[in-house]
Coordinates of C-alpha atoms and ligand atoms in Angstrom, one line a residue:
X254 CA -59.1 64.7 23.8
X255 CA -56.6 67.4 22.6
X256 CA -54.5 66.6 19.9
X257 CA -51.6 68.0 21.7
X258 CA -52.2 65.2 24.3
X259 CA -52.0 62.6 21.8
X260 CA -48.6 64.1 20.5
X261 CA -47.4 63.9 23.9
X262 CA -48.2 60.0 24.0
X263 CA -46.7 59.4 20.5
X264 CA -43.5 61.5 21.4
X265 CA -43.4 59.0 24.7
X266 CA -43.9 55.8 22.6
X267 CA -41.4 56.9 20.0
X268 CA -39.1 56.6 23.1
X269 CA -39.8 53.3 24.4
X270 CA -37.9 50.2 24.2
X271 CA -40.4 47.5 26.0
X272 CA -43.6 46.3 24.3
X273 CA -45.1 46.3 27.8
X274 CA -44.2 49.8 28.5
X275 CA -45.8 50.3 25.2
X276 CA -48.9 48.8 25.9
X277 CA -49.4 50.8 29.0
X278 CA -48.9 54.2 27.5
X279 CA -51.4 53.3 24.8
X280 CA -53.8 52.1 27.5
X281 CA -53.6 55.6 29.3
X282 CA -53.9 57.4 25.9
X283 CA -57.3 55.5 25.2
X284 CA -58.5 55.9 28.4
X285 CA -58.2 59.7 28.0
X286 CA -60.3 59.6 24.7
X287 CA -63.9 59.6 24.5
X288 CA -66.0 57.0 23.3
X289 CA -66.7 58.5 20.0
X290 CA -62.8 59.3 19.5
X291 CA -61.4 55.4 20.2
X292 CA -62.2 54.7 16.3
X293 CA -60.1 57.7 14.8
X294 CA -57.4 57.3 17.3
X295 CA -57.1 53.9 16.6
X296 CA -56.7 54.4 13.0
X297 CA -54.1 57.1 13.6
X298 CA -52.0 54.7 15.9
X299 CA -52.2 52.4 12.9
X300 CA -51.0 55.2 10.8
X301 CA -53.9 55.1 8.5
X302 CA -57.5 57.1 7.8
X303 CA -59.4 53.9 7.7
X304 CA -59.5 50.3 7.5
X305 CA -57.3 48.8 4.4
X306 CA -60.6 47.8 2.3
X307 CA -61.7 51.4 2.3
X308 CA -58.6 52.5 0.2
X309 CA -58.5 55.8 1.6
X310 CA -54.7 56.5 1.1
X311 CA -52.5 58.6 3.2
X312 CA -49.4 59.8 1.7
X313 CA -49.4 63.4 0.2
X314 CA -46.4 64.2 -1.4
X315 CA -43.2 65.9 0.3
X316 CA -43.2 69.2 -2.0
X317 CA -46.9 69.7 -0.8
X318 CA -45.9 69.4 3.0
X319 CA -42.6 71.6 2.3
X320 CA -44.9 74.0 1.0
X321 CA -47.4 73.7 3.6
X322 CA -44.7 74.2 6.2
X323 CA -43.2 77.1 4.3
X324 CA -46.8 78.6 4.2
X325 CA -47.8 78.1 7.9
X326 CA -44.5 79.5 9.3
X327 CA -43.7 82.4 7.1
X328 CA -40.5 80.9 6.0
X329 CA -39.1 80.4 2.4
X330 CA -39.2 77.1 0.9
X331 CA -36.0 76.6 0.4
X332 CA -35.2 76.7 4.0
X333 CA -37.5 74.3 4.5
X334 CA -36.2 72.3 1.7
X335 CA -32.7 72.7 3.3
X336 CA -33.7 71.7 6.5
X337 CA -35.3 68.6 5.7
X338 CA -32.2 67.7 3.5
X339 CA -30.2 68.0 7.1
X340 CA -33.2 66.3 9.3
X341 CA -34.1 63.6 6.6
X342 CA -37.5 63.8 8.5
X343 CA -40.3 66.4 7.4
X344 CA -42.1 65.7 10.8
X345 CA -38.8 67.4 12.6
X346 CA -38.6 70.2 10.0
X347 CA -42.4 71.0 10.6
X348 CA -41.7 70.9 14.3
X349 CA -38.7 73.3 13.7
X350 CA -40.4 75.7 11.6
X351 CA -43.6 76.0 13.7
X352 CA -41.4 76.3 16.7
X353 CA -40.3 79.8 15.4
X354 CA -43.1 80.5 13.0
X355 CA -42.9 84.5 11.9
X356 CA -46.3 84.4 11.1
X357 CA -49.2 84.5 13.7
X358 CA -52.0 84.4 11.3
X359 CA -54.2 82.3 13.2
X360 CA -54.7 82.2 16.9
X361 CA -53.5 78.7 18.2
X362 CA -56.8 76.7 18.4
X363 CA -57.0 73.6 20.2
X364 CA -57.0 71.0 17.8
X365 CA -58.8 68.1 19.1
X366 CA -58.4 64.1 17.7
X367 CA -61.7 64.3 15.4
X368 CA -61.0 67.9 14.4
X369 CA -57.1 66.8 13.2
X370 CA -58.6 63.5 11.6
X371 CA -61.3 65.1 9.9
X372 CA -58.6 67.7 8.4
X373 CA -56.3 64.9 7.4
X374 CA -58.9 62.8 5.9
X375 CA -60.0 65.8 3.9
X376 CA -56.5 66.6 2.5
X377 CA -56.0 63.0 1.6
X378 CA -59.5 62.6 0.0
X379 CA -59.4 65.8 -1.9
X380 CA -59.1 65.4 -5.8
X381 CA -59.8 67.1 -9.2
X382 CA -58.8 70.3 -10.7
X383 CA -57.0 72.5 -8.2
X384 CA -56.9 69.8 -5.7
X385 CA -52.8 70.2 -5.2
X386 CA -53.1 74.0 -3.7
X387 CA -56.3 73.2 -1.6
X388 CA -54.2 70.4 -0.2
X389 CA -51.2 73.0 0.7
X390 CA -53.7 75.5 2.2
X391 CA -55.6 72.7 3.9
X392 CA -52.5 71.4 5.5
X393 CA -51.1 74.6 6.0
X394 CA -54.1 75.8 8.1
X395 CA -53.7 72.9 10.1
X396 CA -49.8 73.4 10.9
X397 CA -50.4 76.9 11.8
X398 CA -52.8 76.5 14.4
X399 CA -50.7 73.4 16.0
X400 CA -48.0 73.5 18.7
X401 CA -44.4 72.4 17.4
X402 CA -44.8 68.6 18.5
X403 CA -48.3 68.5 17.0
X404 CA -47.1 69.7 14.0
X405 CA -44.3 66.8 13.8
X406 CA -47.0 64.2 13.8
X407 CA -49.3 66.4 11.5
X408 CA -46.7 66.0 8.9
X409 CA -45.4 62.6 9.7
X410 CA -49.3 61.3 9.2
X411 CA -50.2 62.9 6.2
X412 CA -47.2 61.8 4.2
X413 CA -48.1 58.4 5.4
X414 CA -44.9 58.0 7.6
X415 CA -46.1 58.0 11.2
X416 CA -44.1 54.7 12.0
X417 CA -44.7 54.4 15.8
X418 CA -44.0 50.9 15.4
X419 CA -47.3 49.6 17.1
X420 CA -48.6 46.5 15.9
X421 CA -52.5 45.6 15.7
X422 CA -51.9 42.9 18.5
X423 CA -50.5 45.5 20.7
X424 CA -53.3 47.9 20.2
X425 CA -55.6 45.4 20.9
X426 CA -54.1 44.6 24.2
X427 CA -54.1 48.0 25.1
X428 CA -57.6 48.0 23.9
X429 CA -58.4 45.3 26.6
X430 CA -56.8 46.9 29.3
X431 CA -58.7 50.0 28.5
X432 CA -61.9 48.6 29.3
X433 CA -61.2 45.3 31.6
X434 CA -58.0 46.4 33.0
X435 CA -56.6 43.0 32.0
X436 CA -54.5 42.1 28.9
X437 CA -56.4 38.6 28.6
X438 CA -59.4 40.2 26.6
X439 CA -57.4 40.4 23.6
X440 CA -58.4 37.0 22.1
X441 CA -61.7 37.7 21.7
X442 CA -61.0 41.2 20.4
X443 CA -58.8 39.3 17.7
X444 CA -61.9 37.1 16.9
X445 CA -63.7 40.6 16.2
X446 CA -60.9 41.9 14.2
X447 CA -60.5 38.8 12.5
X448 CA -64.2 39.0 10.9
X449 CA -64.3 42.6 9.9
X450 CA -60.6 43.5 9.6
X451 CA -61.3 47.0 11.0
X452 CA -59.3 47.6 14.3
X453 CA -61.0 51.0 14.6
X454 CA -64.7 50.0 14.2
X455 CA -63.7 46.7 16.8
X456 CA -62.2 49.6 19.2
X457 CA -65.4 52.0 19.0
X458 CA -67.8 48.9 19.7
X459 CA -65.7 47.8 22.7
X460 CA -65.6 51.1 24.2
X461 CA -69.6 51.9 23.6
X462 CA -70.8 48.4 24.6
X463 CA -68.1 46.7 26.2
X464 CA -67.5 42.9 26.6
X465 CA -71.2 42.3 25.3
X466 CA -70.7 44.1 22.2
X467 CA -67.6 42.0 21.1
X468 CA -69.1 38.7 22.2
X469 CA -72.1 39.6 19.8
X470 CA -69.7 40.7 16.9
X471 CA -70.9 39.3 13.5
X472 CA -69.9 39.1 9.8
X473 CA -70.8 42.0 7.6
X474 CA -71.3 42.0 4.0
X475 CA -68.4 43.8 2.4
X476 CA -66.2 44.2 5.3
X477 CA -63.5 41.2 4.4
X478 CA -62.7 38.5 6.7
X479 CA -58.8 38.2 7.7
X480 CA -57.8 35.0 5.4
X481 CA -56.8 31.4 6.8
X482 CA -53.5 30.6 6.4
X483 CA -51.6 27.2 5.7
X484 CA -49.1 25.4 7.7
X485 CA -46.3 23.6 6.1
X486 CA -45.3 19.9 5.8
X487 CA -43.1 18.0 3.5
X488 CA -44.3 14.8 2.9
X489 CA -47.8 13.0 2.3
X490 CA -47.2 10.9 5.2
X491 CA -46.8 13.5 7.7
X492 CA -49.5 15.4 6.5
X493 CA -51.9 12.6 6.7
X494 CA -50.8 11.8 10.4
X495 CA -51.4 15.3 11.1
X496 CA -54.9 15.6 9.8
X497 CA -56.0 12.0 12.0
X498 CA -55.5 9.7 8.6
X499 CA -57.8 11.4 6.2
X500 CA -58.3 14.5 4.7
X501 CA -59.2 16.5 1.5
X502 CA -56.2 17.5 -0.9
X503 CA -57.0 20.5 -3.0
X504 CA -55.1 22.2 -6.0
X505 CA -52.6 24.9 -4.7
X506 CA -53.3 27.6 -7.5
X507 CA -50.7 30.1 -8.1
X508 CA -52.5 33.2 -8.7
X509 CA -54.0 36.2 -6.5
X510 CA -55.9 35.1 -3.5
X511 CA -59.8 36.8 -3.8
X512 CA -62.3 36.9 -1.5
X513 CA -65.7 37.7 -2.9
X514 CA -68.5 39.5 -1.2
X515 CA -71.9 39.4 -3.2
X516 CA -75.6 40.9 -2.8
X517 CA -77.5 40.2 -5.6
X518 CA -80.4 42.5 -4.1
X519 CA -77.9 45.4 -4.2
X520 CA -76.4 44.0 -7.6
X521 CA -72.8 44.7 -5.8
X522 CA -69.7 42.6 -5.8
X523 CA -66.7 43.4 -4.1
X524 CA -63.2 41.7 -4.2
X525 CA -60.7 41.8 -1.7
X526 CA -57.1 40.7 -1.5
X527 CA -54.9 38.8 0.6
X528 CA -53.9 42.2 2.2
X529 CA -57.7 42.9 2.6
X530 CA -57.5 45.6 -0.1
X531 CA -60.4 46.2 -2.4
X532 CA -59.3 45.0 -5.9
X533 CA -62.9 44.8 -7.6
X534 CA -61.8 47.0 -10.6
X535 CA -59.2 44.7 -11.1
X536 CA -61.1 41.8 -11.8
X537 CA -64.2 42.8 -14.1
X538 CA -64.9 39.3 -15.6
X539 CA -65.0 38.0 -12.0
X540 CA -67.1 40.5 -10.9
X541 CA -69.7 39.9 -13.5
X542 CA -69.7 36.2 -13.3
X543 CA -70.2 36.5 -9.6
X544 CA -73.7 38.0 -10.4
X545 CA -74.3 35.4 -13.0
X546 CA -72.7 32.1 -12.0
X547 CA -73.3 31.7 -8.2
X548 CA -76.5 30.6 -7.1
X549 CA -77.3 32.6 -3.8
X550 CA -78.6 36.0 -3.1
X551 CA -75.8 36.9 -0.5
X552 CA -72.5 35.3 -0.1
X553 CA -68.7 35.6 0.9
X554 CA -66.6 33.0 -0.7
X555 CA -63.2 32.7 -1.5
X556 CA -60.9 31.4 -3.9
X557 CA -57.6 32.0 -6.4
X558 CA -57.7 34.1 -9.5
X559 CA -55.7 32.7 -12.2
X560 CA -55.0 33.0 -15.7
X561 CA -56.2 29.6 -17.3
X562 CA -56.1 28.4 -20.6
X563 CA -59.2 26.5 -20.9
X564 CA -58.0 24.6 -24.2
X565 CA -54.9 23.1 -23.0
X566 CA -56.0 22.8 -19.4
X567 CA -52.7 24.6 -18.5
X568 CA -52.1 27.3 -15.5
X569 CA -50.3 30.6 -16.4
X570 CA -47.4 31.3 -14.5
X571 CA -48.0 33.6 -11.9
X572 CA -46.1 36.5 -13.3
X573 CA -48.7 36.5 -15.9
X574 CA -51.7 37.0 -13.3
X575 CA -50.1 39.3 -11.7
X576 CA -50.1 41.5 -14.8
X577 CA -53.6 42.5 -13.9
X578 CA -52.3 44.8 -10.9
X579 CA -52.1 47.9 -13.1
X580 CA -54.5 50.7 -13.3
X581 CA -55.4 51.0 -16.7
X582 CA -56.3 48.9 -19.7
X583 CA -57.9 46.1 -17.5
X584 CA -60.6 45.6 -19.8
X585 CA -58.4 45.1 -22.6
X586 CA -56.2 42.7 -20.4
X587 CA -59.3 40.7 -19.5
X588 CA -60.0 40.0 -22.8
X589 CA -56.3 39.0 -23.7
X590 CA -55.9 37.1 -20.8
X591 CA -59.2 36.5 -18.8
X592 CA -58.8 35.0 -15.3
X593 CA -60.8 32.4 -13.7
X594 CA -61.8 32.1 -10.1
X595 CA -60.7 28.7 -8.3
X596 CA -63.5 29.0 -5.4
X597 CA -62.3 26.8 -2.4
X598 CA -64.0 28.2 0.6
X599 CA -67.4 29.5 1.8
X600 CA -67.8 32.0 4.5
X601 CA -71.1 33.2 4.6
X602 CA -74.4 32.8 2.7
X603 CA -77.8 34.1 2.7
X604 CA -77.8 35.7 6.1
X605 CA -75.6 32.8 7.8
X606 CA -72.6 32.8 9.1
X607 CA -70.5 29.3 7.9
X608 CA -67.2 30.1 9.5
X609 CA -67.6 27.6 12.5
X610 CA -69.2 25.0 10.1
X611 CA -66.5 22.1 9.2
X612 CA -64.9 22.4 6.1
X613 CA -67.1 19.6 4.6
X614 CA -70.1 21.2 5.2
X615 CA -69.0 24.3 3.8
X616 CA -67.4 22.8 0.6
X617 CA -70.8 20.8 0.0
X618 CA -72.5 24.4 0.3
X619 CA -70.0 26.1 -1.9
X620 CA -70.7 23.0 -4.5
X621 CA -74.5 23.6 -4.5
X622 CA -74.0 27.3 -5.4
X623 CA -71.3 27.2 -8.0
X624 CA -72.6 26.5 -11.3
X625 CA -69.4 25.3 -12.7
X626 CA -68.0 25.2 -16.1
X627 CA -67.7 29.1 -16.7
X628 CA -65.5 31.9 -15.0
X629 CA -66.0 30.9 -11.4
X630 CA -65.1 27.1 -10.9
X631 CA -64.5 24.9 -8.0
X632 CA -61.2 24.1 -6.8
X633 CA -60.1 20.7 -7.8
X634 CA -59.6 18.2 -4.9
X635 CA -59.9 14.5 -3.5
X636 CA -60.4 12.9 -0.3
X637 CA -57.9 10.6 0.6
X638 CA -56.3 8.2 3.4
X639 CA -53.9 6.9 1.2
X640 CA -50.2 8.3 1.1
X641 CA -49.8 6.8 -2.5
X642 CA -53.0 8.4 -4.0
X643 CA -51.8 11.8 -2.0
X644 CA -48.3 11.5 -3.9
X645 CA -50.1 10.9 -7.3
X646 CA -52.6 13.8 -7.1
X647 CA -49.6 15.9 -6.0
X648 CA -47.2 15.1 -8.8
X649 CA -50.3 15.5 -11.3
X650 CA -50.8 18.9 -10.1
X651 CA -47.3 20.0 -10.4
X652 CA -47.2 18.6 -14.0
X653 CA -50.1 20.9 -14.6
X654 CA -48.1 23.9 -13.7
X655 CA -49.6 24.3 -10.4
X656 CA -47.5 25.2 -7.0
X657 CA -48.5 22.2 -4.9
X658 CA -51.4 21.0 -3.0
X659 CA -53.4 22.3 0.2
X660 CA -54.5 19.8 2.4
X661 CA -57.4 20.5 4.6
X662 CA -59.0 19.0 7.6
X663 CA -62.6 17.9 6.7
X664 CA -63.7 18.8 10.5
X665 CA -62.3 22.1 10.9
X666 CA -63.8 25.7 11.1
X667 CA -62.7 28.6 8.9
X668 CA -60.0 29.9 11.3
X669 CA -59.7 33.2 10.3
X670 CA -56.6 35.5 10.2
X671 CA -54.3 32.7 11.4
X672 CA -51.8 29.9 10.3
X673 CA -53.2 26.8 11.7
X674 CA -52.6 23.3 10.8
X675 CA -56.5 22.9 9.6
X676 CA -54.7 23.8 6.2
X677 CA -51.1 22.4 5.3
X678 CA -49.6 23.1 2.0
X679 CA -46.9 21.1 0.1
X680 CA -45.3 22.8 -2.5
X681 CA -43.1 21.7 -5.6
X682 CA -40.3 23.6 -4.2
X683 CA -40.1 21.3 -1.0
X684 CA -38.7 18.7 -3.5
X685 CA -35.0 18.4 -3.6
X686 CA -34.3 21.5 -1.5
X687 CA -33.8 21.8 2.1
X688 CA -36.6 24.2 2.8
X689 CA -39.2 26.2 1.3
X690 CA -38.3 30.0 0.8
X691 CA -38.9 32.0 3.6
X692 CA -40.4 35.3 3.7
X693 CA -38.3 37.6 6.4
X694 CA -38.9 41.2 7.5
X695 CA -36.5 43.8 7.2
X696 CA -35.4 45.5 10.5
X697 CA -32.1 47.2 9.9
X698 CA -29.5 47.8 6.7
X699 CA -26.0 48.3 6.1
X700 CA -23.9 51.2 5.0
X701 CA -22.1 50.0 1.5
X702 CA -18.7 49.4 2.1
X703 CA -16.2 49.0 -0.6
X704 CA -17.5 49.4 -4.3
X705 CA -20.9 49.5 -2.9
X706 CA -20.4 52.7 -0.9
X707 CA -21.4 54.6 -4.0
X708 CA -25.0 53.0 -3.4
X709 CA -25.2 53.6 0.2
X710 CA -26.3 50.3 0.6
X711 CA -24.6 47.0 2.0
X712 CA -27.2 44.6 3.1
X713 CA -29.8 43.8 5.3
X714 CA -30.7 42.6 8.6
X715 CA -33.8 40.6 8.5
X716 CA -36.3 39.0 11.2
X717 CA -39.1 36.6 11.6
X718 CA -42.3 37.6 13.1
X719 CA -42.9 35.7 16.7
X720 CA -46.7 35.8 16.8
X721 CA -46.8 34.7 20.5
X722 CA -44.7 37.8 21.6
X723 CA -45.6 40.0 18.8
X724 CA -42.1 40.9 18.5
X725 CA -39.4 40.5 15.4
X726 CA -36.6 37.9 15.9
X727 CA -33.4 38.5 13.8
X728 CA -32.7 35.4 12.0
X729 CA -30.1 36.6 9.1
X730 CA -27.9 39.4 7.4
X731 CA -28.1 39.3 3.9
X732 CA -24.9 41.0 2.5
X733 CA -24.5 39.4 -1.2
X734 CA -26.2 38.8 -4.3
X735 CA -27.9 42.1 -4.6
X736 CA -28.1 43.7 -8.1
X737 CA -27.3 47.4 -8.6
X738 CA -30.6 47.8 -9.2
X739 CA -32.0 46.1 -6.2
X740 CA -29.2 48.3 -4.0
X741 CA -30.5 51.5 -5.1
X742 CA -34.1 50.4 -4.7
X743 CA -33.4 49.1 -0.9
X744 CA -31.6 52.2 -0.1
X745 CA -34.1 54.7 -1.2
X746 CA -37.2 52.9 0.2
X747 CA -35.3 52.1 3.4
X748 CA -33.9 55.4 3.9
X749 CA -37.4 56.8 4.6
X750 CA -38.4 54.1 6.9
X751 CA -35.0 54.5 9.3
X752 CA -35.8 55.0 12.6
X753 CA -33.4 56.5 15.3
X754 CA -32.9 53.7 17.7
X755 CA -34.2 50.0 17.8
X756 CA -37.9 49.9 17.2
X757 CA -39.4 48.5 20.4
X758 CA -40.9 45.4 19.0
X759 CA -37.3 44.2 17.4
X760 CA -35.6 42.0 19.6
X761 CA -32.0 41.6 18.3
X762 CA -28.4 41.2 19.7
X763 CA -27.2 42.6 16.2
X764 CA -26.6 46.0 15.7
X765 CA -27.4 47.2 11.9
X766 CA -25.8 50.5 10.6
X767 CA -29.6 51.6 10.4
X768 CA -32.5 50.4 12.2
X769 CA -35.8 50.4 10.0
X770 CA -39.5 50.3 11.2
X771 CA -40.3 46.8 10.5
X772 CA -42.7 47.1 7.8
X773 CA -41.2 45.6 4.5
X774 CA -40.8 41.9 3.5
X775 CA -38.5 40.2 1.3
X776 CA -38.7 36.5 0.0
X777 CA -35.4 34.9 0.6
X778 CA -33.9 31.3 -0.1
X779 CA -31.4 29.9 2.1
X780 CA -29.2 26.4 1.8
X781 CA -30.0 25.7 5.3
X782 CA -31.4 26.7 8.9
X783 CA -28.6 26.3 11.2
X784 CA -28.2 27.3 14.8
X785 CA -26.7 30.5 16.0
X786 CA -25.5 32.5 18.9
X787 CA -26.2 35.8 17.2
X788 CA -29.8 35.5 16.3
X789 CA -32.5 36.2 18.3
X790 CA -35.1 33.8 16.4
X791 CA -36.2 31.0 18.7
X792 CA -33.2 31.9 21.0
X793 CA -32.8 29.8 24.2
X794 CA -30.8 27.4 26.1
X795 CA -30.4 24.2 24.3
X796 CA -30.1 21.0 25.8
X797 CA -26.1 20.6 25.8
X798 CA -26.3 24.2 27.6
X799 CA -25.6 26.5 25.1
X800 CA -27.9 29.3 24.1
X801 CA -28.7 29.5 20.8
X802 CA -31.2 30.7 18.1
X803 CA -32.0 30.1 14.5
X804 CA -30.2 31.4 11.3
X805 CA -30.6 31.0 7.7
X806 CA -27.0 30.1 6.0
X807 CA -26.4 31.6 2.5
X808 CA -29.4 33.5 2.3
X809 CA -30.1 35.1 -1.0
X810 CA -33.2 37.4 -2.2
X811 CA -35.5 35.7 -4.2
X812 CA -38.2 38.3 -4.7
X813 CA -38.0 41.1 -7.0
X814 CA -37.8 43.2 -4.4
X815 CA -40.2 44.0 -1.2
X816 CA -43.3 41.6 -1.3
X817 CA -46.0 43.9 -1.4
X818 CA -48.8 41.3 -0.8
X819 CA -47.4 40.8 2.8
X820 CA -47.5 42.7 5.9
X821 CA -44.8 42.4 8.5
X822 CA -47.1 40.5 10.5
X823 CA -47.6 37.9 7.8
X824 CA -43.8 37.2 7.4
X825 CA -42.5 33.9 8.3
X826 CA -43.1 33.0 11.8
X827 CA -40.4 31.7 14.4
X828 CA -42.5 28.8 15.0
X829 CA -42.5 27.9 11.4
X830 CA -38.7 28.3 11.3
X831 CA -38.5 26.0 14.3
X832 CA -40.6 23.5 12.5
X833 CA -38.7 23.9 9.2
X834 CA -35.7 23.2 11.2
X835 CA -37.1 19.9 12.6
X836 CA -37.9 18.9 8.9
X837 CA -34.5 19.5 7.9
X838 CA -32.9 17.4 10.5
X839 CA -35.3 14.6 9.8
X840 CA -34.7 14.6 5.8
X841 CA -30.5 14.4 6.9
X842 CA -31.3 11.9 9.2
X843 CA -32.8 9.8 6.2
X844 CA -30.4 10.6 3.7
X845 CA -27.5 9.6 6.1
X846 CA -29.0 6.9 8.1
Ligands
ATP979 P1 -47.7 31.1 -0.5 O1 -46.4 32.1 -0.8 O2 -47.1 29.8 -0.2 O3 -49.0 31.1 -1.1 P2 -48.9 32.3 1.4 O4 -48.2 33.2 2.8 O5 -49.1 33.3 0.8 O6 -47.9 31.4 1.0 P3 -50.5 30.4 2.8 O7 -51.7 30.6 3.4 O8 -49.3 29.9 3.3 O9 -50.5 31.7 1.9 O10 -51.0 29.4 1.4 C1 -52.1 29.4 1.2 C2 -52.1 30.2 -0.2 O11 -52.4 29.5 -1.3 C3 -53.6 31.0 -0.1 O12 -53.4 32.4 0.4 C4 -54.1 31.1 -1.5 O13 -53.7 32.4 -2.2 C5 -53.3 30.1 -2.3 N1 -54.1 29.0 -3.0 C6 -54.0 28.8 -3.7 N2 -55.2 27.4 -4.1 C7 -55.5 27.2 -2.9 C8 -56.5 26.4 -2.4 N3 -57.1 25.5 -3.0 N4 -57.1 26.5 -1.0 C9 -56.4 27.4 -0.2 N5 -55.6 28.4 -0.7 C10 -55.1 28.0 -1.9

């Protein structure tokens, strides 16, 4: 498939405002591709060069791209820079200069998907001495032999700014339609995706082996499994009721989630984050311990890495554990503040898939392979049917500096990649406040007015994720409480992700000054959730005939800035807001009977 065809489809997708139309265009494009082109094409649609755990970063510096555009078109770099200042988008600048290029150094070759993907991969992965010049040269070569529209997308891709606004669920529906003609096979594709976290691979298997290939999909060691997530409820009684009267409750450690993959034969250990990035170098002590302290030839297990004071038995706050997220001096840090891994689940052992086994069986097996007492320990837990015992376990956990508890359904399988009631969290922050914090996705922002004009930033329009519809629904405008530093930070980050019109997956009745690609998550606290005719989160006709959605009242940002550990699809869902609203109403009723 020619890259010029891909560019035409990308251009079409950019102009689409409905998700269903987007699926149709994607399906048509995928159908045009040959089997071996599906994988790179899926990565391209995701704006990536591989799955997240491969760690191949796209995103070369703007100045390299400017130099390459100048070189490929025969114009001065300063002319390119000047044009970019006006367009704010190097993709459009590349398109403009390639469209009127002075040099015809190369005859226009017909670039195909694999060719372009390979070139961009090479540009992204070239490193070492002289690599900057080499990158510019390679990019200039690719741009010089491309057509203007292709140049637009090549430039955006290498910058890591493709921003087509296509979510994984949309890609899966298109893949489903490509092979079966229906969107309904998406669920099974999702199962495959959940156990390998590689949508390119899923697409390729589906395209080459069809339905059978997907149904026989199995876990691969060193490919991370998408993490199971917890629902939330505020009281022991409600959790026990939901769990059928009896459940396990585990301490909720406030550290970094770590999925450990181990092969003793290969003497290899890899550790993946909640967002499926490979973080092995960050955890040298856990990597070493995995080889010594786990009694299995091969295993995939999950736990929370946290700084823990063995002498006092106290857990350090999250801010101290997170210091590990750095590039240099990790060995030293690991001596000063060693981390422990509190293992809480087991997904695979010695060739056997444990995902479908009930929690209790997985836990028993985990207990049999974790020696304990060293760097790797088991998460603390009890099994109970008594609300009183539940409460006292919770209080004790909080006194020890833990975040709260996670209740686990004894009979449930490991539900990869989904937030389900098989795990329910109850946090100390639920006490004495109306609701938990909410993680919202930024979908737009406002000009600064008055004294904020100098920052060019005046607030955010934020949304929840509706996982059923795979869209983002607005839930709040945040206009106050920003520090100067935050305003500058938001302005500089959001300016880069600005898009011309409302992204197709955003559902909104409010028009912000600027729309942005829904990719950034912030944590907010609010006084309460109210019904609102303005917002689209949970918008429906109510019993009294009014049409209303949900809104956060008096929202303020509590995260330092953008939450880097969550993607937009991992933000709080509309369904969770509906649940929180119900909880809040119950609490109010019991406060004012
Ligand atoms: P939060 O910000 O509340 O941690 P989250 O969206 O990151 O929420 P949830 O799935 O809602 O994640 O809550 C479970 C998280 O709690 C896991 O991602 C994990 O990192 C952490 N955790 C700590 N202790 C445990 C435990 N014993 N079992 C499962 N998860 C645990």
